[in-house]
Tab-separated table of C-alpha atoms in Angstrom:
chain	number	residue	atom	x	y	z
A	1	UNK	CA	22.592	80.122	222.895
A	2	UNK	CA	22.752	80.167	226.656
A	3	UNK	CA	25.818	81.791	228.202
A	4	UNK	CA	28.511	79.429	229.212
A	5	UNK	CA	28.680	78.458	232.780
A	6	UNK	CA	31.736	77.161	234.366
A	7	UNK	CA	31.583	73.397	234.536
A	8	UNK	CA	29.816	72.823	231.152
A	9	UNK	CA	31.526	70.213	229.051
A	10	UNK	CA	32.105	70.370	225.324
A	11	UNK	CA	29.400	67.684	224.730
A	12	UNK	CA	26.890	69.791	226.618
A	13	UNK	CA	27.825	72.830	224.558
A	14	UNK	CA	27.296	70.932	221.263
A	15	UNK	CA	23.555	70.482	221.926
A	16	UNK	CA	21.500	73.044	220.036
A	17	UNK	CA	17.925	73.829	221.047
A	18	UNK	CA	15.477	75.203	218.499
A	19	UNK	CA	12.274	76.972	219.389
A	20	UNK	CA	9.263	76.139	217.155
A	21	UNK	CA	8.153	78.903	214.856
A	22	UNK	CA	4.403	79.473	214.836
A	23	UNK	CA	2.788	78.965	211.423
A	24	UNK	CA	0.439	81.509	209.960
A	25	UNK	CA	-3.099	80.267	209.219
A	26	UNK	CA	-3.111	77.850	206.296
A	27	UNK	CA	-4.520	78.868	202.962
A	28	UNK	CA	-6.626	76.085	201.538
A	29	UNK	CA	-6.282	75.508	197.834
A	30	UNK	CA	-9.616	75.004	196.116
A	31	UNK	CA	-9.975	71.383	195.126
A	32	UNK	CA	-12.646	69.679	193.099
A	33	UNK	CA	-15.301	67.970	195.218
A	34	UNK	CA	-14.284	64.559	196.416
A	35	UNK	CA	-15.934	61.589	194.785
A	36	UNK	CA	-17.197	58.879	197.153
A	37	UNK	CA	-14.841	55.934	197.152
A	38	UNK	CA	-16.121	52.408	196.720
A	39	UNK	CA	-15.252	50.116	199.650
A	40	UNK	CA	-11.975	48.354	199.168
A	41	UNK	CA	-10.632	50.960	196.712
A	42	UNK	CA	-7.693	53.214	197.498
A	43	UNK	CA	-8.921	56.709	198.411
A	44	UNK	CA	-7.664	59.706	196.484
A	45	UNK	CA	-4.771	61.740	197.811
A	46	UNK	CA	-5.457	65.318	198.945
A	47	UNK	CA	-2.771	68.015	198.900
A	48	UNK	CA	-2.702	71.396	200.645
A	49	UNK	CA	-0.187	74.141	199.775
A	50	UNK	CA	0.909	76.126	202.806
A	51	UNK	CA	1.663	79.880	202.517
A	52	UNK	CA	5.376	79.287	202.833
A	53	UNK	CA	5.232	77.016	199.789
A	54	UNK	CA	5.322	73.650	201.510
A	55	UNK	CA	2.854	71.034	200.278
A	56	UNK	CA	1.125	68.744	202.759
A	57	UNK	CA	-0.197	65.543	201.150
A	58	UNK	CA	-2.345	62.880	202.711
A	59	UNK	CA	-5.446	60.749	202.414
A	60	UNK	CA	-8.803	62.236	203.179
A	61	UNK	CA	-10.117	60.655	206.345
A	62	UNK	CA	-13.835	60.268	206.626
A	63	UNK	CA	-15.087	60.919	210.138
A	64	UNK	CA	-16.115	57.851	212.069
A	65	UNK	CA	-19.865	57.490	212.419
A	66	UNK	CA	-21.079	56.163	215.766
A	67	UNK	CA	-22.992	52.906	215.681
A	68	UNK	CA	-26.756	53.471	215.616
A	69	UNK	CA	-28.424	52.938	218.944
A	70	UNK	CA	-30.570	49.853	219.211
A	71	UNK	CA	-34.236	50.735	219.139
A	72	UNK	CA	-36.002	49.461	222.223
A	73	UNK	CA	-39.314	47.750	221.556
A	74	UNK	CA	-42.351	49.420	223.143
A	75	UNK	CA	-42.975	46.303	225.255
A	76	UNK	CA	-40.190	44.584	227.175
A	77	UNK	CA	-39.227	41.053	226.264
A	78	UNK	CA	-39.844	39.866	229.811
A	79	UNK	CA	-43.464	41.024	229.611
A	80	UNK	CA	-43.916	39.230	226.288
A	81	UNK	CA	-42.440	36.032	227.750
A	82	UNK	CA	-44.734	36.201	230.786
A	83	UNK	CA	-47.766	36.744	228.550
A	84	UNK	CA	-46.830	33.828	226.293
A	85	UNK	CA	-46.286	31.634	229.341
A	86	UNK	CA	-49.771	32.557	230.606
A	87	UNK	CA	-51.333	31.706	227.245
A	88	UNK	CA	-49.534	28.359	227.218
A	89	UNK	CA	-50.643	27.636	230.775
A	90	UNK	CA	-54.275	28.380	229.880
A	91	UNK	CA	-54.024	26.108	226.850
A	92	UNK	CA	-52.641	23.292	228.996
A	93	UNK	CA	-55.358	23.796	231.633
A	94	UNK	CA	-58.039	23.654	228.956
A	95	UNK	CA	-56.528	20.463	227.590
A	96	UNK	CA	-56.370	18.944	231.069
A	97	UNK	CA	-60.009	19.881	231.665
A	98	UNK	CA	-60.999	18.144	228.431
A	99	UNK	CA	-58.862	15.146	229.366
A	100	UNK	CA	-60.492	14.757	232.797
A	101	UNK	CA	-63.951	15.099	231.213
A	102	UNK	CA	-63.048	12.367	228.717
A	103	UNK	CA	-61.737	10.075	231.469
A	104	UNK	CA	-64.914	10.611	233.517
A	105	UNK	CA	-67.155	9.776	230.542
A	106	UNK	CA	-65.072	6.701	229.710
A	107	UNK	CA	-65.318	5.485	233.318
A	108	UNK	CA	-69.121	5.895	233.277
A	109	UNK	CA	-69.337	3.975	229.980
A	110	UNK	CA	-67.229	1.096	231.319
A	111	UNK	CA	-69.334	0.978	234.511
A	112	UNK	CA	-72.539	0.769	232.484
A	113	UNK	CA	-71.108	-1.983	230.282
A	114	UNK	CA	-70.084	-4.020	233.340
A	115	UNK	CA	-73.551	-3.554	234.880
A	116	UNK	CA	-75.227	-4.613	231.617
A	117	UNK	CA	-73.016	-7.715	231.403
A	118	UNK	CA	-73.817	-8.637	235.026
A	119	UNK	CA	-77.565	-8.278	234.425
A	120	UNK	CA	-77.468	-10.329	231.229
A	121	UNK	CA	-75.260	-13.036	232.708
A	122	UNK	CA	-77.324	-13.157	235.901
A	123	UNK	CA	-80.521	-13.454	233.856
A	124	UNK	CA	-79.061	-16.292	231.818
A	125	UNK	CA	-78.040	-18.111	235.022
A	126	UNK	CA	-81.533	-17.585	236.478
A	127	UNK	CA	-83.148	-19.003	233.346
A	128	UNK	CA	-80.861	-22.025	233.482
A	129	UNK	CA	-81.717	-22.670	237.111
A	130	UNK	CA	-85.470	-22.157	237.000
A	131	UNK	CA	-86.189	-23.586	233.536
A	132	UNK	CA	-88.336	-26.758	233.735
A	133	UNK	CA	-86.395	-29.744	232.610
A	134	UNK	CA	-88.205	-32.678	230.969
A	135	UNK	CA	-88.302	-36.202	232.481
A	136	UNK	CA	-84.843	-37.569	232.708
A	137	UNK	CA	-85.532	-41.242	233.645
A	138	UNK	CA	-87.238	-40.536	236.989
A	139	UNK	CA	-90.093	-42.674	238.386
A	140	UNK	CA	-93.497	-41.062	238.594
A	141	UNK	CA	-95.658	-42.093	241.569
A	142	UNK	CA	-99.401	-41.501	241.608
A	143	UNK	CA	-100.052	-40.643	245.221
A	144	UNK	CA	-103.911	-40.751	244.993
A	145	UNK	CA	-104.014	-44.542	244.731
A	146	UNK	CA	-101.569	-45.166	247.468
A	147	UNK	CA	-102.704	-46.339	250.865
A	148	UNK	CA	-101.284	-45.034	254.081
A	149	UNK	CA	-101.780	-47.256	257.119
A	150	UNK	CA	-100.289	-46.328	260.422
A	151	UNK	CA	-97.936	-43.887	258.737
A	152	UNK	CA	-96.611	-46.604	256.502
A	153	UNK	CA	-96.775	-46.365	252.755
A	154	UNK	CA	-98.171	-49.354	250.787
A	155	UNK	CA	-97.938	-48.869	247.169
C-alpha cells in the first residue's frame, strides 16, 4: 500500500489496488478427438484444467474460413458480349441482304407482268380496231358503171 500523504481522505485510503499475477504456461489435459458437429446442433463443451487447479470450460470455436475467391473466366464478359453483338449484326446484315434481293426480284416480276398485260391488252385493242366488220346496212356503189360529166356524178 502506498505511504500516506497528507491530504488523502479516508475514501481514497479505502481503495485497494491489486497487481495481476502472471500465470505459468497452461497444461493441456488430453481430450478425446472432437467429433464434427452437425449444423444446428449444440457443440460439445471443452474443459481445460490449469496447473493451479482451476478449470476453464467453454465451447470449441472453429476458425472462420474465408470465402473462396471467385474464379475469373479466361475471357472477359465484355469481350464475349462484343463478339455476340458482332455475330448478331452479321446475321441481321445477311437477312437484310436476302430481303433486298427478294424485293428486287419481286419488283422485276411485277414489272414483267405489267408489260405482259399491256402487250396483251394493246394487241386485243388493235385486233378490235383493224378487224374487218361485215356489212352493217351500208349502200354499195359500183363505180365502174357510173358516168362522170364535167366533174358531176350521174348514177
